[in-house]
Short mmCIF file of C-alpha atoms in Angstrom, two decimals:
data_model
loop_
_atom_site.label_atom_id
_atom_site.label_comp_id
_atom_site.label_asym_id
_atom_site.label_seq_id
_atom_site.Cartn_x
_atom_site.Cartn_y
_atom_site.Cartn_z
CA MET A 1 -27.74 -8.48 -72.59
CA GLU A 2 -27.36 -10.67 -69.55
CA ILE A 3 -24.36 -9.89 -67.35
CA THR A 4 -22.42 -13.05 -66.61
CA ASN A 5 -19.30 -11.71 -64.92
CA VAL A 6 -18.04 -8.78 -62.87
CA ASN A 7 -15.85 -7.30 -65.61
CA GLU A 8 -18.84 -6.61 -67.87
CA TYR A 9 -20.05 -3.82 -65.59
CA GLN A 10 -17.07 -1.61 -66.44
CA ALA A 11 -18.12 -1.04 -70.06
CA ILE A 12 -21.68 -0.21 -68.96
CA ALA A 13 -20.37 2.26 -66.38
CA LYS A 14 -18.18 3.88 -69.05
CA GLN A 15 -21.24 4.43 -71.26
CA LYS A 16 -23.41 5.79 -68.45
CA LEU A 17 -21.07 8.04 -66.48
CA PRO A 18 -19.70 11.49 -67.37
CA LYS A 19 -16.09 11.17 -68.58
CA MET A 20 -14.67 13.00 -65.54
CA VAL A 21 -16.42 10.60 -63.15
CA TYR A 22 -15.64 7.39 -65.05
CA ASP A 23 -11.98 8.37 -65.42
CA TYR A 24 -11.75 9.16 -61.71
CA TYR A 25 -12.97 5.66 -60.80
CA ALA A 26 -11.14 3.76 -63.53
CA SER A 27 -7.71 5.34 -63.77
CA GLY A 28 -4.45 4.70 -61.94
CA ALA A 29 -1.25 6.64 -61.37
CA GLU A 30 1.12 7.74 -64.13
CA ASP A 31 1.82 4.92 -66.66
CA GLN A 32 -0.85 2.74 -65.02
CA TRP A 33 1.53 -0.22 -65.08
CA THR A 34 0.45 -1.34 -61.62
CA LEU A 35 -3.22 -0.81 -62.56
CA HIS A 36 -2.87 -3.39 -65.35
CA GLU A 37 -0.68 -5.65 -63.24
CA ASN A 38 -3.15 -5.80 -60.31
CA GLN A 39 -5.46 -7.91 -62.48
CA TYR A 40 -2.94 -9.53 -64.82
CA ALA A 41 -0.79 -10.94 -61.99
CA PHE A 42 -3.57 -13.36 -61.03
CA SER A 43 -2.97 -15.13 -64.36
CA LYS A 44 0.52 -16.06 -63.13
CA ILE A 45 -1.06 -18.38 -60.55
CA LEU A 46 -2.44 -21.75 -61.63
CA PHE A 47 -4.49 -24.36 -59.78
CA ARG A 48 -3.50 -27.80 -58.53
CA PRO A 49 -7.02 -29.18 -58.03
CA ARG A 50 -7.65 -32.26 -55.92
CA ILE A 51 -10.20 -34.80 -57.16
CA LEU A 52 -12.64 -37.37 -55.82
CA ILE A 53 -13.49 -35.39 -52.70
CA ASP A 54 -17.11 -35.15 -51.56
CA VAL A 55 -17.94 -31.51 -52.30
CA SER A 56 -21.72 -31.79 -51.89
CA LYS A 57 -21.55 -29.27 -49.06
CA ILE A 58 -19.37 -26.15 -49.28
CA ASP A 59 -18.98 -23.74 -46.38
CA MET A 60 -17.66 -20.27 -47.27
CA ALA A 61 -18.43 -18.60 -43.93
CA THR A 62 -15.64 -16.97 -41.97
CA THR A 63 -15.00 -14.51 -39.17
CA VAL A 64 -13.19 -11.19 -39.50
CA LEU A 65 -12.05 -9.54 -36.24
CA GLY A 66 -14.59 -11.76 -34.50
CA PHE A 67 -17.52 -10.86 -36.79
CA LYS A 68 -19.16 -13.70 -38.67
CA ILE A 69 -19.66 -13.10 -42.38
CA SER A 70 -21.08 -15.28 -45.13
CA MET A 71 -17.96 -15.30 -47.34
CA PRO A 72 -14.42 -13.88 -47.37
CA ILE A 73 -15.42 -11.23 -49.95
CA MET A 74 -15.86 -7.72 -48.53
CA ILE A 75 -16.34 -4.20 -49.84
CA ALA A 76 -13.34 -1.87 -49.94
CA PRO A 77 -13.67 1.87 -49.29
CA THR A 78 -14.30 3.82 -52.49
CA ALA A 79 -14.88 7.55 -52.36
CA MET A 80 -17.78 9.67 -53.61
CA GLN A 81 -20.20 6.92 -54.62
CA LYS A 82 -23.06 9.32 -55.34
CA MET A 83 -21.13 10.34 -58.45
CA ALA A 84 -21.90 6.80 -59.68
CA HIS A 85 -25.56 6.63 -58.59
CA PRO A 86 -27.93 8.91 -56.65
CA GLU A 87 -28.22 6.38 -53.81
CA GLY A 88 -24.43 6.01 -53.56
CA GLU A 89 -23.21 4.55 -50.28
CA TYR A 90 -26.78 3.82 -49.10
CA ALA A 91 -27.18 1.29 -51.93
CA THR A 92 -23.76 -0.26 -51.28
CA ALA A 93 -24.49 -0.60 -47.56
CA ARG A 94 -27.80 -2.36 -48.21
CA ALA A 95 -26.22 -4.70 -50.78
CA ALA A 96 -23.40 -5.66 -48.38
CA SER A 97 -25.85 -6.28 -45.56
CA ALA A 98 -28.07 -8.44 -47.79
CA ALA A 99 -25.02 -10.50 -48.79
CA GLY A 100 -24.00 -10.94 -45.14
CA THR A 101 -20.65 -9.23 -45.59
CA ILE A 102 -18.69 -6.16 -44.49
CA MET A 103 -18.78 -2.74 -46.12
CA THR A 104 -15.95 -0.27 -45.54
CA LEU A 105 -17.09 3.35 -45.78
CA SER A 106 -14.63 5.88 -47.17
CA SER A 107 -13.74 9.05 -45.23
CA TRP A 108 -14.52 10.82 -48.52
CA ALA A 109 -17.99 9.33 -48.87
CA THR A 110 -20.88 11.37 -50.21
CA SER A 111 -23.01 9.95 -47.37
CA SER A 112 -22.12 10.37 -43.69
CA VAL A 113 -21.41 7.63 -41.15
CA GLU A 114 -24.78 8.38 -39.54
CA GLU A 115 -26.63 8.16 -42.86
CA VAL A 116 -25.03 4.83 -43.74
CA ALA A 117 -25.83 3.47 -40.26
CA SER A 118 -29.46 4.48 -40.79
CA THR A 119 -29.82 2.03 -43.73
CA GLY A 120 -30.26 -0.79 -41.22
CA PRO A 121 -28.18 -3.54 -39.62
CA GLY A 122 -24.84 -4.59 -41.03
CA ILE A 123 -21.17 -4.95 -40.12
CA ARG A 124 -19.34 -1.84 -41.26
CA PHE A 125 -15.76 -0.61 -41.07
CA PHE A 126 -14.67 3.00 -41.46
CA GLN A 127 -11.70 4.00 -43.63
CA LEU A 128 -9.77 6.90 -42.15
CA TYR A 129 -7.57 9.59 -43.67
CA VAL A 130 -5.61 11.52 -41.08
CA TYR A 131 -6.15 15.27 -41.46
CA LYS A 132 -3.68 17.91 -40.28
CA ASP A 133 -6.27 18.99 -37.73
CA ARG A 134 -6.32 16.06 -35.30
CA ASN A 135 -9.53 17.32 -33.69
CA VAL A 136 -11.24 16.59 -37.00
CA VAL A 137 -9.83 13.04 -36.91
CA ALA A 138 -10.84 12.44 -33.29
CA GLN A 139 -14.35 13.74 -33.94
CA LEU A 140 -14.75 11.56 -37.03
CA VAL A 141 -13.56 8.42 -35.25
CA ARG A 142 -15.95 9.08 -32.36
CA ARG A 143 -18.84 9.56 -34.80
CA ALA A 144 -18.00 6.27 -36.55
CA GLU A 145 -17.92 4.50 -33.18
CA ARG A 146 -21.25 6.00 -32.13
CA ALA A 147 -22.79 5.01 -35.46
CA GLY A 148 -21.89 1.37 -34.76
CA PHE A 149 -18.89 0.95 -37.06
CA LYS A 150 -16.76 -1.96 -35.89
CA ALA A 151 -13.19 -1.17 -37.04
CA ILE A 152 -11.01 1.58 -38.47
CA ALA A 153 -9.13 0.95 -41.72
CA LEU A 154 -6.29 3.44 -41.55
CA THR A 155 -5.01 4.38 -45.00
CA VAL A 156 -1.23 4.79 -44.74
CA ASP A 157 -0.09 5.12 -48.36
CA THR A 158 -1.35 8.66 -49.05
CA PRO A 159 0.81 11.36 -47.45
CA ARG A 160 0.38 12.95 -50.88
CA LEU A 161 -1.99 12.01 -53.68
CA GLY A 162 -0.55 9.94 -56.53
CA ARG A 163 -0.29 11.57 -59.95
CA ARG A 164 -3.46 10.51 -61.73
CA GLU A 165 -3.12 12.05 -65.15
CA ALA A 166 -6.74 11.54 -66.19
CA ASP A 167 -7.84 13.66 -63.21
CA ILE A 168 -5.36 16.38 -64.16
CA LYS A 169 -6.58 16.42 -67.78
CA ASN A 170 -10.23 16.49 -66.67
CA ARG A 171 -9.61 19.06 -63.90
CA PHE A 172 -11.39 16.61 -61.62
CA THR A 173 -13.56 18.05 -58.88
CA LEU A 174 -16.54 16.85 -56.84
CA PRO A 175 -19.75 17.79 -58.71
CA PRO A 176 -21.34 20.91 -57.13
CA PHE A 177 -24.49 19.09 -55.94
CA LEU A 178 -22.40 16.70 -53.80
CA THR A 179 -20.31 17.10 -50.65
CA LEU A 180 -17.88 14.97 -48.65
CA LYS A 181 -20.67 14.38 -46.16
CA ASN A 182 -18.51 13.45 -43.15
CA PHE A 183 -16.85 16.88 -43.31
CA GLU A 184 -19.85 19.01 -44.20
CA GLY A 185 -20.13 20.72 -40.83
CA LEU A 186 -16.37 21.34 -40.65
CA ASN A 187 -16.11 23.46 -43.81
CA LEU A 188 -14.06 20.65 -45.37
CA GLY A 189 -16.87 19.09 -47.41
CA LYS A 190 -16.28 20.97 -50.67
CA MET A 191 -13.48 20.74 -53.20
CA ASP A 192 -12.24 23.85 -54.94
CA LYS A 193 -11.70 23.94 -58.68
CA SER A 194 -8.02 23.71 -59.47
CA ASP A 195 -5.50 24.00 -62.30
CA ASP A 196 -4.92 20.28 -62.03
CA SER A 197 -6.87 17.72 -59.97
CA GLY A 198 -9.16 19.31 -57.39
CA LEU A 199 -8.68 16.23 -55.21
CA ALA A 200 -4.87 16.53 -55.34
CA SER A 201 -5.17 20.15 -54.18
CA TYR A 202 -7.59 19.15 -51.41
CA VAL A 203 -5.21 16.44 -50.17
CA ALA A 204 -2.23 18.80 -50.28
CA GLY A 205 -4.16 21.27 -48.14
CA GLN A 206 -5.76 18.91 -45.63
CA ILE A 207 -4.02 15.53 -45.29
CA ASP A 208 -1.13 15.18 -42.84
CA ARG A 209 2.20 14.38 -44.51
CA THR A 210 3.86 13.87 -41.12
CA LEU A 211 1.81 10.70 -40.47
CA SER A 212 4.06 8.05 -38.88
CA TRP A 213 3.96 4.89 -36.74
CA LYS A 214 3.47 6.95 -33.58
CA ASP A 215 0.12 8.08 -35.01
CA VAL A 216 -1.04 4.47 -35.24
CA LYS A 217 -0.41 4.31 -31.49
CA TRP A 218 -2.09 7.70 -30.96
CA LEU A 219 -5.20 6.41 -32.74
CA GLN A 220 -5.43 3.59 -30.19
CA THR A 221 -5.57 6.16 -27.40
CA ILE A 222 -8.67 7.80 -28.89
CA THR A 223 -10.62 4.67 -29.86
CA SER A 224 -11.16 1.13 -28.65
CA LEU A 225 -12.00 -0.01 -32.18
CA PRO A 226 -9.54 -2.42 -33.81
CA ILE A 227 -7.26 -0.78 -36.37
CA LEU A 228 -6.47 -2.29 -39.74
CA VAL A 229 -3.41 -0.81 -41.45
CA LYS A 230 -4.32 -0.40 -45.13
CA GLY A 231 -1.53 0.04 -47.65
CA VAL A 232 1.15 -2.45 -46.58
CA LEU A 233 3.27 -4.02 -49.36
CA THR A 234 6.43 -5.26 -47.56
CA ALA A 235 7.46 -7.66 -44.82
CA GLU A 236 9.22 -4.83 -42.97
CA ASP A 237 6.03 -2.76 -42.73
CA ALA A 238 3.97 -5.82 -41.83
CA ARG A 239 6.22 -6.36 -38.79
CA LEU A 240 6.08 -2.66 -37.84
CA SER A 241 2.28 -2.68 -38.15
CA ILE A 242 2.04 -5.52 -35.66
CA GLN A 243 4.52 -3.81 -33.31
CA ALA A 244 2.38 -0.66 -33.49
CA GLY A 245 -0.68 -2.62 -32.33
CA ALA A 246 -2.56 -3.19 -35.60
CA ALA A 247 -5.37 -5.75 -35.35
CA GLY A 248 -4.95 -6.63 -39.02
CA ILE A 249 -3.20 -5.70 -42.26
CA ILE A 250 -4.67 -4.87 -45.65
CA VAL A 251 -2.24 -5.48 -48.49
CA SER A 252 -3.16 -2.66 -50.85
CA ASN A 253 -1.59 -0.36 -53.42
CA HIS A 254 -4.62 1.96 -53.31
CA GLY A 255 -6.05 0.50 -56.51
CA ALA A 256 -2.77 1.38 -58.27
CA ARG A 257 -3.58 5.06 -57.77
CA GLN A 258 -0.59 6.10 -55.65
CA LEU A 259 2.93 4.90 -56.54
CA ASP A 260 3.15 3.31 -59.97
CA TYR A 261 5.47 0.30 -60.44
CA VAL A 262 4.76 -1.19 -57.05
CA PRO A 263 3.89 -4.88 -57.36
CA ALA A 264 0.37 -6.12 -57.84
CA THR A 265 -1.15 -6.78 -54.44
CA ILE A 266 -1.41 -10.53 -55.15
CA MET A 267 2.38 -10.52 -55.78
CA ALA A 268 3.10 -8.72 -52.48
CA LEU A 269 0.66 -10.81 -50.44
CA GLU A 270 2.79 -13.83 -49.56
CA GLU A 271 5.72 -11.74 -48.28
CA VAL A 272 3.37 -9.90 -45.92
CA VAL A 273 1.62 -13.09 -44.79
CA LYS A 274 4.95 -14.74 -43.95
CA ALA A 275 6.08 -11.70 -41.95
CA ALA A 276 2.80 -11.60 -40.01
CA GLN A 277 3.37 -15.22 -38.88
CA GLY A 278 -0.31 -15.65 -38.09
CA ARG A 279 -0.21 -12.95 -35.38
CA VAL A 280 -2.84 -10.84 -37.18
CA PRO A 281 -5.06 -11.52 -40.19
CA VAL A 282 -3.86 -10.28 -43.57
CA PHE A 283 -6.35 -9.18 -46.23
CA LEU A 284 -5.91 -8.49 -49.94
CA ASP A 285 -7.33 -5.44 -51.69
CA GLY A 286 -6.87 -4.87 -55.42
CA GLY A 287 -7.42 -6.61 -58.75
CA VAL A 288 -10.04 -9.18 -57.73
CA ARG A 289 -12.58 -9.72 -60.52
CA ARG A 290 -13.28 -13.48 -60.33
CA GLY A 291 -14.03 -16.14 -57.75
CA THR A 292 -10.81 -17.81 -58.91
CA ASP A 293 -8.94 -14.66 -57.77
CA VAL A 294 -10.49 -14.96 -54.31
CA PHE A 295 -9.34 -18.59 -54.04
CA LYS A 296 -5.80 -17.69 -55.16
CA ALA A 297 -5.56 -14.96 -52.49
CA LEU A 298 -6.73 -17.35 -49.77
CA ALA A 299 -4.30 -20.03 -50.97
CA LEU A 300 -1.49 -17.48 -50.54
CA GLY A 301 -2.57 -16.86 -46.96
CA ALA A 302 -5.12 -14.03 -47.10
CA SER A 303 -7.97 -14.19 -44.57
CA GLY A 304 -10.26 -12.41 -47.02
CA ILE A 305 -10.36 -9.95 -49.89
CA PHE A 306 -11.85 -6.53 -50.59
CA ILE A 307 -13.34 -5.32 -53.88
CA GLY A 308 -13.44 -1.66 -54.92
CA ARG A 309 -13.95 -0.79 -58.58
CA PRO A 310 -16.44 -3.63 -59.25
CA VAL A 311 -18.69 -1.97 -56.66
CA VAL A 312 -18.67 1.51 -58.21
CA PHE A 313 -19.01 0.19 -61.76
CA SER A 314 -21.98 -2.05 -60.88
CA LEU A 315 -23.47 0.77 -58.81
CA ALA A 316 -23.28 3.07 -61.83
CA ALA A 317 -24.87 0.42 -64.05
CA GLU A 318 -27.69 -0.88 -61.87
CA GLY A 319 -27.61 0.74 -58.43
CA GLU A 320 -28.11 -1.52 -55.42
CA ALA A 321 -29.15 -4.44 -57.64
CA GLY A 322 -25.82 -4.20 -59.46
CA VAL A 323 -23.77 -4.34 -56.27
CA ARG A 324 -25.87 -7.28 -55.04
CA LYS A 325 -25.23 -9.06 -58.34
CA VAL A 326 -21.46 -8.49 -58.17
CA LEU A 327 -21.35 -9.98 -54.67
CA GLN A 328 -23.56 -12.89 -55.76
CA MET A 329 -21.50 -13.64 -58.90
CA LEU A 330 -18.21 -13.59 -56.97
CA ARG A 331 -19.75 -15.80 -54.29
CA GLU A 332 -20.98 -18.36 -56.83
CA GLU A 333 -17.70 -18.37 -58.77
CA PHE A 334 -15.72 -18.78 -55.55
CA GLU A 335 -17.95 -21.65 -54.40
CA LEU A 336 -17.49 -23.37 -57.76
CA THR A 337 -13.70 -22.89 -57.61
CA MET A 338 -13.65 -24.45 -54.14
CA ALA A 339 -15.70 -27.43 -55.32
CA LEU A 340 -13.57 -28.01 -58.42
CA SER A 341 -10.39 -27.73 -56.35
CA GLY A 342 -11.66 -30.21 -53.75
CA CYS A 343 -12.08 -27.76 -50.84
CA ARG A 344 -15.18 -27.87 -48.63
CA SER A 345 -14.28 -25.07 -46.23
CA LEU A 346 -11.88 -22.14 -46.20
CA LYS A 347 -9.47 -23.95 -43.89
CA GLU A 348 -9.05 -26.64 -46.56
CA ILE A 349 -7.67 -24.09 -49.06
CA THR A 350 -3.88 -24.43 -48.86
CA ARG A 351 -0.74 -23.26 -50.64
CA ASP A 352 -0.60 -26.72 -52.24
CA HIS A 353 -3.74 -25.92 -54.24
CA ILE A 354 -1.83 -23.45 -56.41
CA VAL A 355 1.44 -23.08 -58.24
CA THR A 356 2.82 -19.65 -59.06
CA GLU A 357 5.17 -18.54 -61.79
CA TRP A 358 7.68 -17.58 -59.10
CA ASP A 359 7.60 -21.04 -57.45
CA VAL A 360 9.44 -22.64 -60.35
CA PRO A 361 12.39 -20.65 -61.65
CA ARG A 362 12.10 -20.65 -65.42
CA ILE A 363 14.70 -22.89 -67.00
CA ARG A 364 16.34 -20.88 -69.75
CA PRO A 365 18.00 -22.73 -72.60
CA ALA A 366 21.81 -22.50 -72.48
CA PRO A 367 23.14 -19.85 -74.84
CA ARG A 368 24.63 -21.14 -78.07
CA LEU A 369 28.39 -20.92 -78.11
#
């Protein structure tokens, strides 16, 4: 069967992967309301296409933190990719490079920063969790810098791990033949079996719950790399991120895996964009499955988007070729959406090209007396 859209990879991944692994990638926190909403909320935004515009040439290229990429579609950090496919992060890195876009490597990758760098050229960011032992953090950041990574995406929404019930039921743990490669030499690369989720126990033991704005400043004293604050959902935190010296903001709810009943990222986006006032770029992470979703995010002021689950599902299904295909399908759908909306370049995509459910207050019929 020919795959014609990104969503179709999920069912293939479900068939191929062990239940513990599939559930780890697919599930969200608690009731999974936000998990559903991350995708569903895009359907609350409709297009206002403009016609009779010469769209024979469409330019999707953009720059992110000064780096030129072929399209505003980038790869979000997703952990432990070798659970999905033996080549794991190597395959994802090659696919991103071939597509001319950015890959973000997770702290909890099953391939190290050096191994990913060895796959060849490419613009790569490094996602950082702050461990209680700050020497570990400093060492990791230095290694990422040395390996040619261009920015740090600091995850700020995980002082504790969200309650992911599928992982508790499955007693999730990293398969014994894999390690968290970046921590291998620090005796932090393995995950102990636990009475609930092995990852939740690992986080409770290692990740720093005292993390605060002063640590964002501290990070700037140990690296010259630009810092993206990942996990912002409010105007207040957008302003504080900028005050703390962030080079950019990633609107993210951690794939709906942390606090349930936070808004879908597409719903939180505009508030954050308005608060940023163009001082730093704002990116959207979460729920993107179509080129139309990419356009909607850009119309609401995002400078680009990140995809997570589509990468691991396509990786599980077809390895590197699957990830390449996901990036290609999203690119083609986005290009078509631009053409049919009358936009020839990203700067032509405006708020006027969409209408959202919250733009027009619903007119309720007067109650009968």
